Coordinates of C-alpha atoms in Angstrom, one line a residue:
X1 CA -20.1 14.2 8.8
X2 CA -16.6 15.7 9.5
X3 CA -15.4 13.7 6.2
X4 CA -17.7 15.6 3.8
X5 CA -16.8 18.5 4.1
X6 CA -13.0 18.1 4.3
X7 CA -13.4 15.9 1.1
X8 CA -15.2 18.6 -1.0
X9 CA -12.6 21.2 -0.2
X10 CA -10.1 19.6 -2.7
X11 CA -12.6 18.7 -5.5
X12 CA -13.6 22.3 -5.2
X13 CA -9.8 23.1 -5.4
X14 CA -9.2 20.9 -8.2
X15 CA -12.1 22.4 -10.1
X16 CA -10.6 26.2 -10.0
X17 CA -7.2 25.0 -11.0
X18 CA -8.6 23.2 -14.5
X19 CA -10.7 26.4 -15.1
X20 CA -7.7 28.6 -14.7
X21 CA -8.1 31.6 -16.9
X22 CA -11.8 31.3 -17.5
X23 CA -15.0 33.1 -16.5
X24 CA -15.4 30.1 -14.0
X25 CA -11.8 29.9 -12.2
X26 CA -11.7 30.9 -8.4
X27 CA -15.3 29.6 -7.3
X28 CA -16.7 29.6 -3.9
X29 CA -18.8 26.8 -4.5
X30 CA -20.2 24.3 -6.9
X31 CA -23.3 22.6 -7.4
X32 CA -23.7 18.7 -6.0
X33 CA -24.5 17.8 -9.6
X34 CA -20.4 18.4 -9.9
X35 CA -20.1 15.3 -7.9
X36 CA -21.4 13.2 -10.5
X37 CA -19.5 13.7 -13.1
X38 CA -16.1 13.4 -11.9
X39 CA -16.1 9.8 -12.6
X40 CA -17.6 10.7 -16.5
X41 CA -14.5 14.0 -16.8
X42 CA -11.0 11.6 -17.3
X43 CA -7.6 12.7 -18.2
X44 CA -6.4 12.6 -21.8
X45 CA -3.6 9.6 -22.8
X46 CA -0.3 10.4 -23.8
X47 CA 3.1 8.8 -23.9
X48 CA 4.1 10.2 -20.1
X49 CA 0.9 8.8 -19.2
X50 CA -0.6 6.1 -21.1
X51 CA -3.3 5.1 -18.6
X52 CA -6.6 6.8 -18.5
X53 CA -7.7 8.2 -15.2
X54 CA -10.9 9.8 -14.0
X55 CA -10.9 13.0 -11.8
X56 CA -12.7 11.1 -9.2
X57 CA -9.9 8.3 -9.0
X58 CA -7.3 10.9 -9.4
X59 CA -8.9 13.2 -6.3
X60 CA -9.2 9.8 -4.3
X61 CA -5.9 8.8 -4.7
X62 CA -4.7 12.6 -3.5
X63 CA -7.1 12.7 -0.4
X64 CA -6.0 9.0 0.6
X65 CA -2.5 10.5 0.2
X66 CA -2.9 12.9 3.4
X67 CA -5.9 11.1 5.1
X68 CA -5.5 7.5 5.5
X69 CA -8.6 6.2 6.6
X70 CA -10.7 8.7 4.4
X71 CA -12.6 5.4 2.6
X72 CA -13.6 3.8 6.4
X73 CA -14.4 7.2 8.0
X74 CA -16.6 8.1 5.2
X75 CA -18.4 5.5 4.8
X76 CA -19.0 5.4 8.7
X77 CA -20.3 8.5 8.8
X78 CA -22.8 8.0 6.0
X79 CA -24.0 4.9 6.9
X80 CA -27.5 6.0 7.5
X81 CA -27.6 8.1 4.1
X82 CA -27.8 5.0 1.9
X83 CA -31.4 4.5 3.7
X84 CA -32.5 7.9 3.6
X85 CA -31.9 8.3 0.1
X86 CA -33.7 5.8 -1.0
X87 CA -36.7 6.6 0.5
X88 CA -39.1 9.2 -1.8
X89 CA -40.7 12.3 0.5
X90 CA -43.6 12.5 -1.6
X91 CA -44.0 8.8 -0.8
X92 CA -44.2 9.0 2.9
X93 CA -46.1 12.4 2.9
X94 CA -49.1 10.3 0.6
X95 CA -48.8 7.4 3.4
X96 CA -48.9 10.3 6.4
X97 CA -51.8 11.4 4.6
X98 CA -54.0 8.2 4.3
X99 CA -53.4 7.6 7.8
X100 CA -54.8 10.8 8.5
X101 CA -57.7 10.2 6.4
X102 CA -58.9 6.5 8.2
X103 CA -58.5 8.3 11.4
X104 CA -60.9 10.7 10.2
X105 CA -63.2 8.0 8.9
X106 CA -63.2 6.2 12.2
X107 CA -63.5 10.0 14.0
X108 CA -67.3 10.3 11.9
X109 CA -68.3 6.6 12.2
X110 CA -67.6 7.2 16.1
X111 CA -69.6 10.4 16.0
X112 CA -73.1 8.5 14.1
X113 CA -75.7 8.9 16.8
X114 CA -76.9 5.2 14.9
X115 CA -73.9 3.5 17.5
X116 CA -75.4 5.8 21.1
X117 CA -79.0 4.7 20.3
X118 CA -78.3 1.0 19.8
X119 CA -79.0 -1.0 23.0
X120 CA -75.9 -2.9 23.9
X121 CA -73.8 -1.7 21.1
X122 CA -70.0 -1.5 22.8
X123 CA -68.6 -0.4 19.3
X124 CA -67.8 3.1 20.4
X125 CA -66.4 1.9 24.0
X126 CA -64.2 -0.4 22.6
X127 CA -63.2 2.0 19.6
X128 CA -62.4 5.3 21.3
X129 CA -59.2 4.5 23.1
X130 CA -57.8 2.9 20.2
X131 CA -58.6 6.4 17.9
X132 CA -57.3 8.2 20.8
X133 CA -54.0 6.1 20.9
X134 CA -53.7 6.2 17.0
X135 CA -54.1 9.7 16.7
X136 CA -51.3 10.7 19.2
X137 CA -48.9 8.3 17.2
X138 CA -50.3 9.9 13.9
X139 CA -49.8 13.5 15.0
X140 CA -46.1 12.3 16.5
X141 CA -45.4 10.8 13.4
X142 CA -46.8 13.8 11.3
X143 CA -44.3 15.8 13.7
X144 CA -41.1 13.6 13.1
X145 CA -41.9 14.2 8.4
X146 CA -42.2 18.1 9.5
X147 CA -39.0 17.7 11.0
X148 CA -37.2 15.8 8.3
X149 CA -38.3 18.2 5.8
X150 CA -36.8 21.0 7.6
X151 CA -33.7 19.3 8.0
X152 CA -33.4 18.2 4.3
X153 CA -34.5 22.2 3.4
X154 CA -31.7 23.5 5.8
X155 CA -29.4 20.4 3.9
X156 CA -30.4 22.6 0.6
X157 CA -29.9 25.6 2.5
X158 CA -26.0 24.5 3.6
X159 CA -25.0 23.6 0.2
X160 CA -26.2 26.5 -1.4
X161 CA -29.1 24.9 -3.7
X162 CA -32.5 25.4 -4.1
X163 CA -34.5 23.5 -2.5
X164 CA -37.6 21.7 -4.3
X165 CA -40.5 20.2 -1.7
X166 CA -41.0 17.9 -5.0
X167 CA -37.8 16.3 -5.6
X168 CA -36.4 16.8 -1.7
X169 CA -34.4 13.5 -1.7
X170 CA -32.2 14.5 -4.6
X171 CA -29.6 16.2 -2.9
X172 CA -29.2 13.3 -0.4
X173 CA -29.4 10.7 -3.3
X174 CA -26.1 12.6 -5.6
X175 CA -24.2 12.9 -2.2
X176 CA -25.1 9.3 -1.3
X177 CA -24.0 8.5 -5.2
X178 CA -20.8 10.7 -4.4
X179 CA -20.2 8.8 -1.3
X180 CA -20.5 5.2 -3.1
X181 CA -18.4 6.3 -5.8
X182 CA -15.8 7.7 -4.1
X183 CA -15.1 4.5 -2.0
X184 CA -15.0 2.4 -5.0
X185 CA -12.8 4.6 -6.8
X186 CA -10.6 3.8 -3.4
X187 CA -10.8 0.5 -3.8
X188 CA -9.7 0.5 -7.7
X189 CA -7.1 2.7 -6.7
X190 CA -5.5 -0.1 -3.9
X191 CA -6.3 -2.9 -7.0
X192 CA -4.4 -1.3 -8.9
X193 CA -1.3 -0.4 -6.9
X194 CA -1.2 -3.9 -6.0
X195 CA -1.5 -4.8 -9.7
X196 CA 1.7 -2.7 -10.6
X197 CA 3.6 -4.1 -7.4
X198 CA 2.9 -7.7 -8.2
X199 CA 4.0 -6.8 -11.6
X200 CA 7.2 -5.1 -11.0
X201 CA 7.9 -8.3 -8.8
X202 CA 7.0 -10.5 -11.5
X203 CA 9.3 -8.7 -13.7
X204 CA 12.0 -8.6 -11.4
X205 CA 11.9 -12.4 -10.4
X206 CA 11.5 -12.9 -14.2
X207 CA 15.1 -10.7 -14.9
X208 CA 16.6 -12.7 -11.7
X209 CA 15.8 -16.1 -13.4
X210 CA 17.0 -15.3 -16.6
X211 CA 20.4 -14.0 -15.1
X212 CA 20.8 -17.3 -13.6
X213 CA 19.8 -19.5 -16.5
X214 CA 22.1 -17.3 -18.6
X215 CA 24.7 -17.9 -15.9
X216 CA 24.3 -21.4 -16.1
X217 CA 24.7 -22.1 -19.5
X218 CA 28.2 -20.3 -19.9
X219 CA 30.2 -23.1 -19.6
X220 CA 34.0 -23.3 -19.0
X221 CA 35.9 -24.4 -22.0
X222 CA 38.1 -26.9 -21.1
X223 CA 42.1 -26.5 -21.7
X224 CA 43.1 -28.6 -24.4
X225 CA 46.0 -30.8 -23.4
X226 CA 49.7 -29.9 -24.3
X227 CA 49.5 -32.9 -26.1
X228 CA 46.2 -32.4 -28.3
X229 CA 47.3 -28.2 -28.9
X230 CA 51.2 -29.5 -30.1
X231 CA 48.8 -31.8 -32.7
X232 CA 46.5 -28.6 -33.5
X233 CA 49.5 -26.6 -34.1
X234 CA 51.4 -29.3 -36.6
X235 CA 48.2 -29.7 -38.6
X236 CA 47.7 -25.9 -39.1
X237 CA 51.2 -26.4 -40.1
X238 CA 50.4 -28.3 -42.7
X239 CA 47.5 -26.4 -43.9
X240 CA 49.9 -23.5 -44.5
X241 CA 52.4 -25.5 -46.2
X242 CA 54.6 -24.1 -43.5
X243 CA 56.4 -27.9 -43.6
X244 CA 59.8 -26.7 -41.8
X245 CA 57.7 -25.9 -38.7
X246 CA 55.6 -29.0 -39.3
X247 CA 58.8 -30.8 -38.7
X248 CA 60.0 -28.7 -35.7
X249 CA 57.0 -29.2 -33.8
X250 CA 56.7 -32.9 -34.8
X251 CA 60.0 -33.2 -33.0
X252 CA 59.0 -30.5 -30.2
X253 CA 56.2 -33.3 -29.8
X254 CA 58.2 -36.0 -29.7
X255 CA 60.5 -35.1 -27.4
X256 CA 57.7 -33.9 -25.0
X257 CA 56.2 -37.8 -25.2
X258 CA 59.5 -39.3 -25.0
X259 CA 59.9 -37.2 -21.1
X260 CA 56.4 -37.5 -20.2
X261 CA 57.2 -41.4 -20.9
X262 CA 60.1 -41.6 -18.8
X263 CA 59.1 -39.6 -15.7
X264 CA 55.6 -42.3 -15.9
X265 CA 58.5 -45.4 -15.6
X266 CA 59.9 -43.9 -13.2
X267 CA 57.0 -43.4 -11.1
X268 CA 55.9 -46.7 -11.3
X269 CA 59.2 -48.6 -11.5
X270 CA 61.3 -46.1 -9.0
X271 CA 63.7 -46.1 -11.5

C-alpha cells in the first residue's frame, strides 16, 4: 500500500514534535502499538479551543488537507487486510496439520496387506488416486501457509518489530485497527464541518430574519396635521399658564380655519 506508508510519515512527525526536549524527541520509528492510541491521546480544552480533539482526528484532518482522497485510497488498498486479520495463524497451521494427519491414516490403512489379500476387494484401487490427488493439494496448501508466514515475518521485519510465530496476526490486526480508525475519524471530521457550516448558515439566516422583522416593525409616525399640532400647542399653553400665547395661537388658529374655509368654497363653488 503506497497510502501507508505516506500516512505514517506525519504521525511519526507529529510524535517528535510533542516530545520535543525529551529523551524521546527526534525518532526514527515507532512501534504499531503507537497507532492505537492516538484516538485514546486528545488535546486539552481551553477558551481558544473549547472542543476536545483526538491526535488521530487532528492528524486525519491534516493528511486530508494535502491528500484528498487519502480515506478512499486507503481503504482500497487495504481491502484484503480486514480478512487477513481476522484469520488466527495458529488456527490454520492446527487445520494444515489434521489434514496431514487423515492423509497419513488413509497412507497406513492403504498399506494393510489385510485389503491385497482380500479376493475382490477394490478398496485400495478406488482409494489411491484420491490419496494421491489429496496429498498434492495438501503439500500445495502446506506451501501457500509457509509462504504467508514468511511474508507476515518479513511484514515484522519492515516495521521494525519482533516477530512472534505465536501471535503472527497482531501486527496486521493493529494496522487493520489503524486503518478502520483512521477512516472513521475522516468521516467525523466531514460531520462535523458540515455541522459548523449548517450552523453558521443557520445563524446567519437567523440574524437576516431578525433584521427584517426589526425592520418591519419601525413604523413611520405620521405628521400630525397643522390643525391637530396648533391644538397641541394651545393646550401646553395652558398647562404653563402661558395664557397670552394661549390667546395668540387661538387666534393664529382661527385665522388658519377661517382660509382653509374659504379656499374649500372656492373650490367647490368657483367663487
Amino acid at each position: 500500500s503506497p497510502m501507508l506508508p505516506a500516512l505514517l510519515a506525519p504521525v511519526l512527525k507529529l510524535g517528535n514534535e510533542l516530545n520535543a526536549g525529551t529523551a524521546r524527541a527526534g525518532a526514527a520509528g515507532f512501534s504499531s502499538e503507537v497507532l492505537l492510541k492516538l484516538a485514546e491521546t486528545k488535546s486539552t480544552v481551553s477558551d481558544e479551543h473549547p472542543e476536545q480533539i483526538s491526535l488521530l482526528h487532528y492528524t486525519a484532518r491534516a493528511f486530508v488537507a494535502t491528500t484528498p482522497d487519502a480515506q478512499k485510497s486507503l481503504r482500497h488498498e487495504l481491502r484484503p487486510l480486514e480478512g487477513a486479520a481476522s484469520l488466527s495463524t495458529a488456527g490454520v497451521t492446527e487445520e494444515l496439520d489434521g489434514l496431514s494427519s487423515e492423509l497419513e491414516t488413509v497412507e497406513r490403512e492403504l498399506n494393510d496387506p489385510v485389503y491385497g489379500t482380500t479376493p475382490g476387494d477394490c478398496f485400495c484401487q478406488k482409494m489411491e488416486p484420491w490419496r494421491a490427488s489429496a496429498t498434492l493439494k495438501v503439500n500445495a496448501l502446506r506451501q501457500k501457509v509457509s509462504d504467508m508466514l514468511s511474508g507476515l515475518e518479513s511484514l515484522y521485519t519492515y516495521f521494525g518489530e519482533v516477530y512472534d510465530p505465536t501471535d503472527a496476526e497482531a501486527l496486521l490486526t493493529r494496522v487493520n485497527a489503524f486503518a478502520v480508525s483512521f477512516c472513521k475519524a475522516c468521516r467525523d471530521n466531514e460531520r462535523a464541518d458540515h455541522m459548523r457550516k449548517k450552523q453558521v448558515e443557520a445563524k446567519a439566516a437567523a440574524a437576516q430574519r431578525a433584521a427584517k422583522q426589526g425592520a418591519s416593525n419601525v413604523i413611520a409616525k405620521p405628521k400630525r396635521p397643522a390643525a391637530g399640532r396648533a391644538m397641541g400647542n394651545i393646550q401646553n399653553s395652558l398647562r404653563r399658564g402661558e395664557f397670552e400665547m394661549m390667546k395668540q395661537l387661538q387666534s393664529q388658529m382661527s385665522a388658519e380655519l377661517q382660509a382653509k374655509m374659504q379656499a374649500r368654497r372656492q373650490g367647490i363653488f368657483g367663487a
